mmCIF file with all atom_site columns, C-alpha atoms in Angstrom:
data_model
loop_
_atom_site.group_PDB
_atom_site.id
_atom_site.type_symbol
_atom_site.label_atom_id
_atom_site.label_alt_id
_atom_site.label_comp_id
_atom_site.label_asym_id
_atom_site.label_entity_id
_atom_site.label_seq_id
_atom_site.pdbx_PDB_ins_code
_atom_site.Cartn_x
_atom_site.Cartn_y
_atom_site.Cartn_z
_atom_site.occupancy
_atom_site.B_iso_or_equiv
_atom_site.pdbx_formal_charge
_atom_site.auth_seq_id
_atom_site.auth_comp_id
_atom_site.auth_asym_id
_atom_site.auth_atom_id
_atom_site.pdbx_PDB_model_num
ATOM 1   C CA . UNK A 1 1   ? 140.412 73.684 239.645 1.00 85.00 ? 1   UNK A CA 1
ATOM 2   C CA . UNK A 1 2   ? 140.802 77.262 238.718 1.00 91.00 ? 2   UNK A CA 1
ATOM 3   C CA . UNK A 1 3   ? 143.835 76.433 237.295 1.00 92.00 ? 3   UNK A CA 1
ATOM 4   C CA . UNK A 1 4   ? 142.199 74.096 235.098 1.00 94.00 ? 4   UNK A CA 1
ATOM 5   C CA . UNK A 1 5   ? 140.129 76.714 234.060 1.00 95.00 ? 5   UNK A CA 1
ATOM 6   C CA . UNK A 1 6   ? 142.890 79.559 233.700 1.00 95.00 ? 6   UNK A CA 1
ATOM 7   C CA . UNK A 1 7   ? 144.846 76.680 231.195 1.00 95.00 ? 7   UNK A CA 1
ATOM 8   C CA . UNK A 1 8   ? 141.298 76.320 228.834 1.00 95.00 ? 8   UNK A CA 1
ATOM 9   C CA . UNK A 1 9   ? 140.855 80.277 228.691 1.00 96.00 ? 9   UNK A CA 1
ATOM 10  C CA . UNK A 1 10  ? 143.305 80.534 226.084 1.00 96.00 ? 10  UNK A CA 1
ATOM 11  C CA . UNK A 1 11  ? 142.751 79.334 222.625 1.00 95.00 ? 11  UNK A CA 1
ATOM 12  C CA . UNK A 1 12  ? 145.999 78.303 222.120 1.00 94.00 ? 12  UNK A CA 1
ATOM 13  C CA . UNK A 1 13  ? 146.328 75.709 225.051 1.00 96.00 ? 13  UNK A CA 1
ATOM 14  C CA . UNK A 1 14  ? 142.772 74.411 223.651 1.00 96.00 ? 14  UNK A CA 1
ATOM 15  C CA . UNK A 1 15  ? 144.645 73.892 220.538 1.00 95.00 ? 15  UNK A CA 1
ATOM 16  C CA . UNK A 1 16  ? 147.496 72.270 222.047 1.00 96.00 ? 16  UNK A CA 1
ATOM 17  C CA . UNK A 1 17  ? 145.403 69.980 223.912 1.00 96.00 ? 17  UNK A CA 1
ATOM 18  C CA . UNK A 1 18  ? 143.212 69.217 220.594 1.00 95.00 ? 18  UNK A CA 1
ATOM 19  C CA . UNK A 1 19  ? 146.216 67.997 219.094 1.00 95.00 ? 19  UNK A CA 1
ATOM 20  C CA . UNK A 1 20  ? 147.410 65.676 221.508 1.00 96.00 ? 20  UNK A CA 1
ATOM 21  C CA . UNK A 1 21  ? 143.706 64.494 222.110 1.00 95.00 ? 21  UNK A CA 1
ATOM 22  C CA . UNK A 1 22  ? 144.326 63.479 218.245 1.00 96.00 ? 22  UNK A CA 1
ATOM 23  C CA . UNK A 1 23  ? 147.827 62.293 218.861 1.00 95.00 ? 23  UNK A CA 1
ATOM 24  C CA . UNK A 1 24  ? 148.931 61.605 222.053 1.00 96.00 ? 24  UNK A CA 1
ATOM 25  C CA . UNK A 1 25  ? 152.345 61.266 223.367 1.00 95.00 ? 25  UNK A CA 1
ATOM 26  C CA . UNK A 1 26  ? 154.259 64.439 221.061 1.00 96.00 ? 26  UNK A CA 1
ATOM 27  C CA . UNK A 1 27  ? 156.859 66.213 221.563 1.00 96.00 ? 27  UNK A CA 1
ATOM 28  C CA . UNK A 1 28  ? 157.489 69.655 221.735 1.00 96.00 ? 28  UNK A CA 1
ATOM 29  C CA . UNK A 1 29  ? 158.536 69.788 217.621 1.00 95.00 ? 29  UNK A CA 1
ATOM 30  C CA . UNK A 1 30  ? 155.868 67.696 217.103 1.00 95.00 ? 30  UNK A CA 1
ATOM 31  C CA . UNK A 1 31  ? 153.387 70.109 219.150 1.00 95.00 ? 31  UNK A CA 1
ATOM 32  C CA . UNK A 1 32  ? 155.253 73.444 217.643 1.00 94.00 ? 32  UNK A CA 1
ATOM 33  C CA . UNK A 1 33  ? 154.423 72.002 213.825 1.00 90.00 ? 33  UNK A CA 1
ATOM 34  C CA . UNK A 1 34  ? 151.415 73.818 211.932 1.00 83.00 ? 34  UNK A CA 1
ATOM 35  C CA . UNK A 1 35  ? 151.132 76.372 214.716 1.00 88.00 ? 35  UNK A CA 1
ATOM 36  C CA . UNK A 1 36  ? 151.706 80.041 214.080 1.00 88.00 ? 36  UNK A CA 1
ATOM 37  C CA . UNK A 1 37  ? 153.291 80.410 217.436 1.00 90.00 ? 37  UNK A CA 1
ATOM 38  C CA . UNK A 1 38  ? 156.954 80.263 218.433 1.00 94.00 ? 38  UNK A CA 1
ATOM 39  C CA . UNK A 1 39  ? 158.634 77.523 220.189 1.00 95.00 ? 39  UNK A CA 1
ATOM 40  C CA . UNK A 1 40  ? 159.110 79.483 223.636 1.00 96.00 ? 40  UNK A CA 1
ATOM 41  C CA . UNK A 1 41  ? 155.214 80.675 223.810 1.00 96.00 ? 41  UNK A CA 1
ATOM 42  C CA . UNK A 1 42  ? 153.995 76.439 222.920 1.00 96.00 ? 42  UNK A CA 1
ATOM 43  C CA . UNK A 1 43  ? 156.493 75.444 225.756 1.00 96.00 ? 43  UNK A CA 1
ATOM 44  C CA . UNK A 1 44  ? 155.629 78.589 228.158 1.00 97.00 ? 44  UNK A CA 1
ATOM 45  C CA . UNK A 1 45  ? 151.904 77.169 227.614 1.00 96.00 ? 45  UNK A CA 1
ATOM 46  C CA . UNK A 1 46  ? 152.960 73.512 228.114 1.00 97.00 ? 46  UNK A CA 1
ATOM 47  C CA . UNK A 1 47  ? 154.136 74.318 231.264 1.00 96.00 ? 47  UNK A CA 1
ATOM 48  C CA . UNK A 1 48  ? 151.016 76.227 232.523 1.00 97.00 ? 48  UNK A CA 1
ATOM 49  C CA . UNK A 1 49  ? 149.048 72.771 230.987 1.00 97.00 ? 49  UNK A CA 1
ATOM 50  C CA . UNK A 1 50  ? 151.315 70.805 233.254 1.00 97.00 ? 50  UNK A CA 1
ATOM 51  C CA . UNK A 1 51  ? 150.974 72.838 236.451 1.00 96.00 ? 51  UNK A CA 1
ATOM 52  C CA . UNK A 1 52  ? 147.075 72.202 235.601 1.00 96.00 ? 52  UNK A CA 1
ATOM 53  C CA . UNK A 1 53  ? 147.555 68.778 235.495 1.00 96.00 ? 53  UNK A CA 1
ATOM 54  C CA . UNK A 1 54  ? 146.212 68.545 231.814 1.00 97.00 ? 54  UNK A CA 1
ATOM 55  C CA . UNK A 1 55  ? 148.904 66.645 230.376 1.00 97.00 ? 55  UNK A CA 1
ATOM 56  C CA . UNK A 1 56  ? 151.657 64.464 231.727 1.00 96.00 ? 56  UNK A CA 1
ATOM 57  C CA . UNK A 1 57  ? 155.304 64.649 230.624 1.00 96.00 ? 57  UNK A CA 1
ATOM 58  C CA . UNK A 1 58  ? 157.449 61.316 230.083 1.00 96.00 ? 58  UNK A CA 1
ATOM 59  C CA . UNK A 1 59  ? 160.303 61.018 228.818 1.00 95.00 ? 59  UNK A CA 1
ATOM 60  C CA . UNK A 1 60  ? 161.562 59.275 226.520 1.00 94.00 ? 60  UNK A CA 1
ATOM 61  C CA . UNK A 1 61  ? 165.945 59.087 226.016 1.00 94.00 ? 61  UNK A CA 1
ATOM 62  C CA . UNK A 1 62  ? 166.654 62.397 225.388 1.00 94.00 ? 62  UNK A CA 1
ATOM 63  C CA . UNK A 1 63  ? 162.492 63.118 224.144 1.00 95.00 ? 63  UNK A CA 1
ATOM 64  C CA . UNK A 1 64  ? 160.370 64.795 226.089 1.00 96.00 ? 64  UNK A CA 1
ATOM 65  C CA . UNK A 1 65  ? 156.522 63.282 225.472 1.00 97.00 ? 65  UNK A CA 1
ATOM 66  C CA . UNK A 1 66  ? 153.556 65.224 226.026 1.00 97.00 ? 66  UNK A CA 1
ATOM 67  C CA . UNK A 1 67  ? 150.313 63.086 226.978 1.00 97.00 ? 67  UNK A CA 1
ATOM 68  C CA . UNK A 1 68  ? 147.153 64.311 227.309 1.00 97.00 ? 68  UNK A CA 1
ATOM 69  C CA . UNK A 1 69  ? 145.532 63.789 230.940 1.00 96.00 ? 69  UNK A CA 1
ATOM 70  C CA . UNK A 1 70  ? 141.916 63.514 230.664 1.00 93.00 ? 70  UNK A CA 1
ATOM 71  C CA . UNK A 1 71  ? 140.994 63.463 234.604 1.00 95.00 ? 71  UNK A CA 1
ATOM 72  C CA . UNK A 1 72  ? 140.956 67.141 235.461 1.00 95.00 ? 72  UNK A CA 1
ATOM 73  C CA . UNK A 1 73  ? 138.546 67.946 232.906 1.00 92.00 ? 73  UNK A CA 1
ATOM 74  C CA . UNK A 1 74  ? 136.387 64.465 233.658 1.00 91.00 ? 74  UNK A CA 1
ATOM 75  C CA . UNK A 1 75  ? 136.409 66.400 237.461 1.00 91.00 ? 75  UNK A CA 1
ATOM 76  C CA . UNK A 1 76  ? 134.698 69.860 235.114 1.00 90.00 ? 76  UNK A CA 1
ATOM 77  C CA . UNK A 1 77  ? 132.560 67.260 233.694 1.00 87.00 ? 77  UNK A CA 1
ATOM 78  C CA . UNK A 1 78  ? 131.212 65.862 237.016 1.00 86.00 ? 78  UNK A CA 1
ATOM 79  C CA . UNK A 1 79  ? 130.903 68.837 239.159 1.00 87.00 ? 79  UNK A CA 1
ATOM 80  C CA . UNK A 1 80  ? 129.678 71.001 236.300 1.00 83.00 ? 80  UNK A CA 1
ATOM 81  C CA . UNK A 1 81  ? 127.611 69.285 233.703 1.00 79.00 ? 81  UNK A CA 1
ATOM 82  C CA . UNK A 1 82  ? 126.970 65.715 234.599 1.00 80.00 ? 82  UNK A CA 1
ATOM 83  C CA . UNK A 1 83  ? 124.677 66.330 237.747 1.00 77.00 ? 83  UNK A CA 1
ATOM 84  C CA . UNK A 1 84  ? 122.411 67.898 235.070 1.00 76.00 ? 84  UNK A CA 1
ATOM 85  C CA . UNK A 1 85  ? 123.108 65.441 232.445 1.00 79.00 ? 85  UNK A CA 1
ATOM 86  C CA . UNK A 1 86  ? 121.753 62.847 234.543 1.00 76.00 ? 86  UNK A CA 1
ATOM 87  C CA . UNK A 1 87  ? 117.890 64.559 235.237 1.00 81.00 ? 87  UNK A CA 1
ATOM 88  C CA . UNK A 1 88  ? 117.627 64.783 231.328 1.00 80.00 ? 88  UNK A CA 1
ATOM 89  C CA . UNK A 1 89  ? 118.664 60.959 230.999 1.00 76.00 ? 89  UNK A CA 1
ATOM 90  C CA . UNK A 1 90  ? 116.065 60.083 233.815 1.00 82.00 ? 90  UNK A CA 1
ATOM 91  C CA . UNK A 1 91  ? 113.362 62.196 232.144 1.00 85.00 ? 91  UNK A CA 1
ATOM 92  C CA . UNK A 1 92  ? 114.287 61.151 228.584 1.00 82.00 ? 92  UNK A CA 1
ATOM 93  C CA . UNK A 1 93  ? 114.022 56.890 230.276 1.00 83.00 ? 93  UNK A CA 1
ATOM 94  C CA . UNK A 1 94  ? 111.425 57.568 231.649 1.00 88.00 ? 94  UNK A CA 1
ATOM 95  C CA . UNK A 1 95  ? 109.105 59.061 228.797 1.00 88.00 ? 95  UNK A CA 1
ATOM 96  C CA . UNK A 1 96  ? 110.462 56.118 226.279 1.00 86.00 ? 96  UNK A CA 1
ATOM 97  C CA . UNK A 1 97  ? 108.741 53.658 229.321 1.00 88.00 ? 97  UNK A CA 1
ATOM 98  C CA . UNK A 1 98  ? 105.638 55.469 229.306 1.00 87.00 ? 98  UNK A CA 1
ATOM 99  C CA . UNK A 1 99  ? 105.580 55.730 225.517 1.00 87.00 ? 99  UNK A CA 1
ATOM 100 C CA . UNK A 1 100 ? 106.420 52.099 225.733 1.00 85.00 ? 100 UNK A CA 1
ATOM 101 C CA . UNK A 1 101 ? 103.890 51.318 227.914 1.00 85.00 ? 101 UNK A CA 1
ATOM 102 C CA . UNK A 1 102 ? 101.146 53.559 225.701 1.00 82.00 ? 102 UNK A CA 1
ATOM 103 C CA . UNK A 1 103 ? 102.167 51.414 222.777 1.00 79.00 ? 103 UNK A CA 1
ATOM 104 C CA . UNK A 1 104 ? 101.939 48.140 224.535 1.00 78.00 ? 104 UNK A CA 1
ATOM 105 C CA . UNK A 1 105 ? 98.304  49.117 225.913 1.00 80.00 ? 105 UNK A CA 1
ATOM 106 C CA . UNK A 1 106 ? 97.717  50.173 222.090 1.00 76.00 ? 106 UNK A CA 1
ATOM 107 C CA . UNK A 1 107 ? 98.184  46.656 220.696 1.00 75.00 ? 107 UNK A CA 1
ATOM 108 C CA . UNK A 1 108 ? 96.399  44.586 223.760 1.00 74.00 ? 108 UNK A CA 1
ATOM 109 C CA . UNK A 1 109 ? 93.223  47.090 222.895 1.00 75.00 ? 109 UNK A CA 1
ATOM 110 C CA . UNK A 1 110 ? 93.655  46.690 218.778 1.00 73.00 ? 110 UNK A CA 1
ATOM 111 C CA . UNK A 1 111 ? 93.882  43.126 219.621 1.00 74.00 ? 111 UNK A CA 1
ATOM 112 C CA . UNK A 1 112 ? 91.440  42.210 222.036 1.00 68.00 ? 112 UNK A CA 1
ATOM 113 C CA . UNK A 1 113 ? 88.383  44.336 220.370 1.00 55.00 ? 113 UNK A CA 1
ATOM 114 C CA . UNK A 1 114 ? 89.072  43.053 216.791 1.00 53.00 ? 114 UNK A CA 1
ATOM 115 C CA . UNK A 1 115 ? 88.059  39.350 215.713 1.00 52.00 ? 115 UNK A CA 1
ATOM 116 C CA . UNK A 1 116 ? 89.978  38.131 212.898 1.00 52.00 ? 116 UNK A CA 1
ATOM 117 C CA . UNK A 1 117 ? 88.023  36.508 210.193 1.00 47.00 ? 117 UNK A CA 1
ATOM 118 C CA . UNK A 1 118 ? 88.086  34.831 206.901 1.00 50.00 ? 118 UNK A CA 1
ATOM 119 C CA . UNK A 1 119 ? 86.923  37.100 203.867 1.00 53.00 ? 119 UNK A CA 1
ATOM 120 C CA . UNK A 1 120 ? 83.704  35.031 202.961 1.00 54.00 ? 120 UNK A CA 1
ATOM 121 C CA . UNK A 1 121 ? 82.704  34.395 206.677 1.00 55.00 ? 121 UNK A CA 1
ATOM 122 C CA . UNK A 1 122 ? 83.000  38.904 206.941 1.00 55.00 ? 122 UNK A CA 1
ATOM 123 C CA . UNK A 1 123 ? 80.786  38.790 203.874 1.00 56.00 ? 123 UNK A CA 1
ATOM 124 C CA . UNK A 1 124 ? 78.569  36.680 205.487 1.00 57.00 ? 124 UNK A CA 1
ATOM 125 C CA . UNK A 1 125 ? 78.527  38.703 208.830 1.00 53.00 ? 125 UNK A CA 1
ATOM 126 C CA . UNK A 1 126 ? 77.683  42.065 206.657 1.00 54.00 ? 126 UNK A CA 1
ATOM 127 C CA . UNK A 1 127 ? 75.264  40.378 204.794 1.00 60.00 ? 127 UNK A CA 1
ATOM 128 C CA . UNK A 1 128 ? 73.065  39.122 208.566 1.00 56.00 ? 128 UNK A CA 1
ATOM 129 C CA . UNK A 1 129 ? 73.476  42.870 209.354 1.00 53.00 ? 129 UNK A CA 1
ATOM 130 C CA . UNK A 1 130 ? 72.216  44.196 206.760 1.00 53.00 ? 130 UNK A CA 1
ATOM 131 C CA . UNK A 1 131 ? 69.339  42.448 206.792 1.00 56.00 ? 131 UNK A CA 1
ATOM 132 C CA . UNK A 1 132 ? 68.726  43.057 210.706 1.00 50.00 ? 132 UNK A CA 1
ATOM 133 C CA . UNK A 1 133 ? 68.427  46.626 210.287 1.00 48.00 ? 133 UNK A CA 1
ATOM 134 C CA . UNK A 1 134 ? 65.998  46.418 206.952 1.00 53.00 ? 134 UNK A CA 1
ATOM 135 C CA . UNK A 1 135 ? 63.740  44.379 209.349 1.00 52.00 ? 135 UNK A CA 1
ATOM 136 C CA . UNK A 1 136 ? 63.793  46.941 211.634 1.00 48.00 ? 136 UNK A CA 1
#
């Protein structure tokens, strides 16, 4: 792993290995175009990305194909950031079921203390009200 993490250190690995996350499966002219590096420093940092097990090499005739390999960093991902990823997810479910809930509980109370009724009959019911409490 720490040669994982010696390969990211250097910006222009990370480059490398955004490109081929755009493109996989380059070659090394491929790779070298756009970048303001020579062609012995991209292949010097190819290698170290190899020995890292970043990207795979096939190739191809006489072509030598660069491929991205996503595991090693997936490995980062697990060890590093996932087992706290996953608390956050919990806590995140777990407040949209209690919010949930809270809104369900809402609409049974809305529902069960109001009687729906027709215009005229409320009119009505106001009207037998009203003239309770001028009795009183």
């Amino acid at each position: 792993m720490d040669a994982v993490f010696k390969a990211l250190a250097d910006p222009s690995r990370r480059k490398l290995l955004d490109k081929l996350r755009k493109e996989n499966g380059q070659t090394l002219s491929e790779l070298c175009e756009h970048l303001e590096t020579t062609r012995q420093a991209v292949t010097k940092h190819l290698v170290l990305l190899e020995k890292a097990s970043l990207i795979a090499v096939v190739w191809r005739g006489r072509e030598k194909l660069h491929y991205l390999n996503p595991m090693p960093l997936h490995e980062i991902y697990e060890r590093w950031i996932g087992k706290y990823e996953r608390h956050r997810l919990q806590a995140l479910s777990d407040l949209k079921k209690g919010l949930e809930s809270a809104r369900h509980t809402a609409r049974r109370i809305r529902r069960g203390g109001q009687k729906k009724t027709k215009p005229k009959k409320a009119k009505h019911v106001l009207r037998r009200t009203r003239d309770r409490r001028s009795l009183k």
